[in-house]
Amino acid sequence: MQKDTYKETYKRLIRTRTKILFPLILLTVISYFSFIWIIAFNPKFFGTLIVGTKISIGILLGFFLILLIFLITFTYVYLANKKIEPLIKQIQKNV
């Protein structure tokens, strides 16, 4: 009976981890590849200065990309601590 509980908890852990990781990885890959894609095929766009400043669009979008990655990291840490860690502790307790 306890072995079934262990297996179910493990399956739930894998499902939960996948539900958390897949969207975050997808967001990371799409944002990075989009940034590189624009640099490769339309570099003049990133060189355009923002009206009234001496900051280019590339610098601003690069800064936002770094902020996005920090946000993704913090989101993963929060969700891992809230949802994944309790399942791991439950499995460790049952083993």
mmCIF file of C-alpha atoms in Angstrom:
data_model
loop_
_atom_site.group_PDB
_atom_site.id
_atom_site.type_symbol
_atom_site.label_atom_id
_atom_site.label_comp_id
_atom_site.label_asym_id
_atom_site.label_seq_id
_atom_site.Cartn_x
_atom_site.Cartn_y
_atom_site.Cartn_z
ATOM 1 C CA MET A 1 0.000 0.000 0.000
ATOM 2 C CA GLN A 2 2.763 2.417 0.888
ATOM 3 C CA LYS A 3 4.564 1.602 -2.376
ATOM 4 C CA ASP A 4 1.499 2.732 -4.360
ATOM 5 C CA THR A 5 1.460 6.007 -2.462
ATOM 6 C CA TYR A 6 5.141 6.477 -3.226
ATOM 7 C CA LYS A 7 4.567 5.845 -6.943
ATOM 8 C CA GLU A 8 1.584 8.199 -7.078
ATOM 9 C CA THR A 9 3.515 10.919 -5.271
ATOM 10 C CA TYR A 10 6.433 10.467 -7.644
ATOM 11 C CA LYS A 11 4.127 10.703 -10.684
ATOM 12 C CA ARG A 12 2.571 13.838 -9.225
ATOM 13 C CA LEU A 13 6.065 15.268 -8.695
ATOM 14 C CA ILE A 14 7.000 14.668 -12.329
ATOM 15 C CA ARG A 15 3.727 16.174 -13.594
ATOM 16 C CA THR A 16 4.086 19.229 -11.371
ATOM 17 C CA ARG A 17 7.698 19.770 -12.354
ATOM 18 C CA THR A 18 6.824 19.506 -16.040
ATOM 19 C CA LYS A 19 3.937 21.962 -15.663
ATOM 20 C CA ILE A 20 6.285 24.461 -14.052
ATOM 21 C CA LEU A 21 9.361 23.946 -16.234
ATOM 22 C CA PHE A 22 7.870 23.768 -19.724
ATOM 23 C CA PRO A 23 6.319 27.271 -19.840
ATOM 24 C CA LEU A 24 9.361 28.854 -18.191
ATOM 25 C CA ILE A 25 11.808 27.164 -20.562
ATOM 26 C CA LEU A 26 9.641 28.079 -23.533
ATOM 27 C CA LEU A 27 9.508 31.725 -22.436
ATOM 28 C CA THR A 28 13.280 31.806 -21.936
ATOM 29 C CA VAL A 29 14.119 30.211 -25.282
ATOM 30 C CA ILE A 30 11.644 32.341 -27.252
ATOM 31 C CA SER A 31 12.862 35.579 -25.683
ATOM 32 C CA TYR A 32 16.556 34.797 -26.255
ATOM 33 C CA PHE A 33 16.078 33.541 -29.802
ATOM 34 C CA SER A 34 13.888 36.538 -30.679
ATOM 35 C CA PHE A 35 16.585 38.892 -29.411
ATOM 36 C CA ILE A 36 19.310 37.112 -31.406
ATOM 37 C CA TRP A 37 17.045 36.843 -34.460
ATOM 38 C CA ILE A 38 16.568 40.622 -34.531
ATOM 39 C CA ILE A 39 20.306 41.191 -34.089
ATOM 40 C CA ALA A 40 21.054 38.816 -36.972
ATOM 41 C CA PHE A 41 18.450 39.965 -39.489
ATOM 42 C CA ASN A 42 17.649 43.575 -38.560
ATOM 43 C CA PRO A 43 20.561 45.077 -36.600
ATOM 44 C CA LYS A 44 19.607 48.642 -37.559
ATOM 45 C CA PHE A 45 16.449 48.310 -35.467
ATOM 46 C CA PHE A 46 18.495 47.820 -32.301
ATOM 47 C CA GLY A 47 20.702 50.770 -33.245
ATOM 48 C CA THR A 48 17.762 53.168 -33.405
ATOM 49 C CA LEU A 49 17.842 55.760 -30.640
ATOM 50 C CA ILE A 50 14.794 56.264 -28.460
ATOM 51 C CA VAL A 51 13.310 59.712 -29.059
ATOM 52 C CA GLY A 52 14.733 62.326 -26.714
ATOM 53 C CA THR A 53 17.443 60.076 -25.238
ATOM 54 C CA LYS A 54 20.832 58.702 -26.147
ATOM 55 C CA ILE A 55 19.736 55.131 -25.377
ATOM 56 C CA SER A 56 19.229 52.704 -28.247
ATOM 57 C CA ILE A 57 16.368 50.263 -28.513
ATOM 58 C CA GLY A 58 18.884 47.396 -28.324
ATOM 59 C CA ILE A 59 20.200 48.536 -24.941
ATOM 60 C CA LEU A 60 16.681 48.944 -23.566
ATOM 61 C CA LEU A 61 15.468 45.570 -24.861
ATOM 62 C CA GLY A 62 18.651 43.884 -23.628
ATOM 63 C CA PHE A 63 18.027 45.331 -20.177
ATOM 64 C CA PHE A 64 14.413 44.100 -20.263
ATOM 65 C CA LEU A 65 15.630 40.661 -21.356
ATOM 66 C CA ILE A 66 17.914 40.481 -18.313
ATOM 67 C CA LEU A 67 15.017 41.551 -16.073
ATOM 68 C CA LEU A 68 12.787 38.913 -17.670
ATOM 69 C CA ILE A 69 15.324 36.182 -16.955
ATOM 70 C CA PHE A 70 15.556 37.301 -13.311
ATOM 71 C CA LEU A 71 11.749 37.211 -13.119
ATOM 72 C CA ILE A 72 11.678 33.708 -14.629
ATOM 73 C CA THR A 73 14.317 32.561 -12.133
ATOM 74 C CA PHE A 74 12.449 34.002 -9.156
ATOM 75 C CA THR A 75 9.194 32.452 -10.425
ATOM 76 C CA TYR A 76 10.826 29.036 -10.685
ATOM 77 C CA VAL A 77 12.352 29.273 -7.213
ATOM 78 C CA TYR A 78 9.011 30.334 -5.713
ATOM 79 C CA LEU A 79 7.031 27.583 -7.451
ATOM 80 C CA ALA A 80 9.670 24.944 -6.729
ATOM 81 C CA ASN A 81 9.657 25.798 -3.035
ATOM 82 C CA LYS A 82 5.865 25.938 -2.871
ATOM 83 C CA LYS A 83 4.882 22.948 -5.022
ATOM 84 C CA ILE A 84 7.839 20.675 -5.791
ATOM 85 C CA GLU A 85 9.670 20.695 -2.457
ATOM 86 C CA PRO A 86 6.691 19.399 -0.410
ATOM 87 C CA LEU A 87 6.338 16.454 -2.806
ATOM 88 C CA ILE A 88 10.050 15.663 -2.517
ATOM 89 C CA LYS A 89 9.829 15.762 1.279
ATOM 90 C CA GLN A 90 6.797 13.477 1.183
ATOM 91 C CA ILE A 91 8.661 10.964 -0.987
ATOM 92 C CA GLN A 92 11.712 11.107 1.292
ATOM 93 C CA LYS A 93 9.499 10.516 4.308
ATOM 94 C CA ASN A 94 7.920 7.443 2.718
ATOM 95 C CA VAL A 95 11.162 5.861 1.545
#
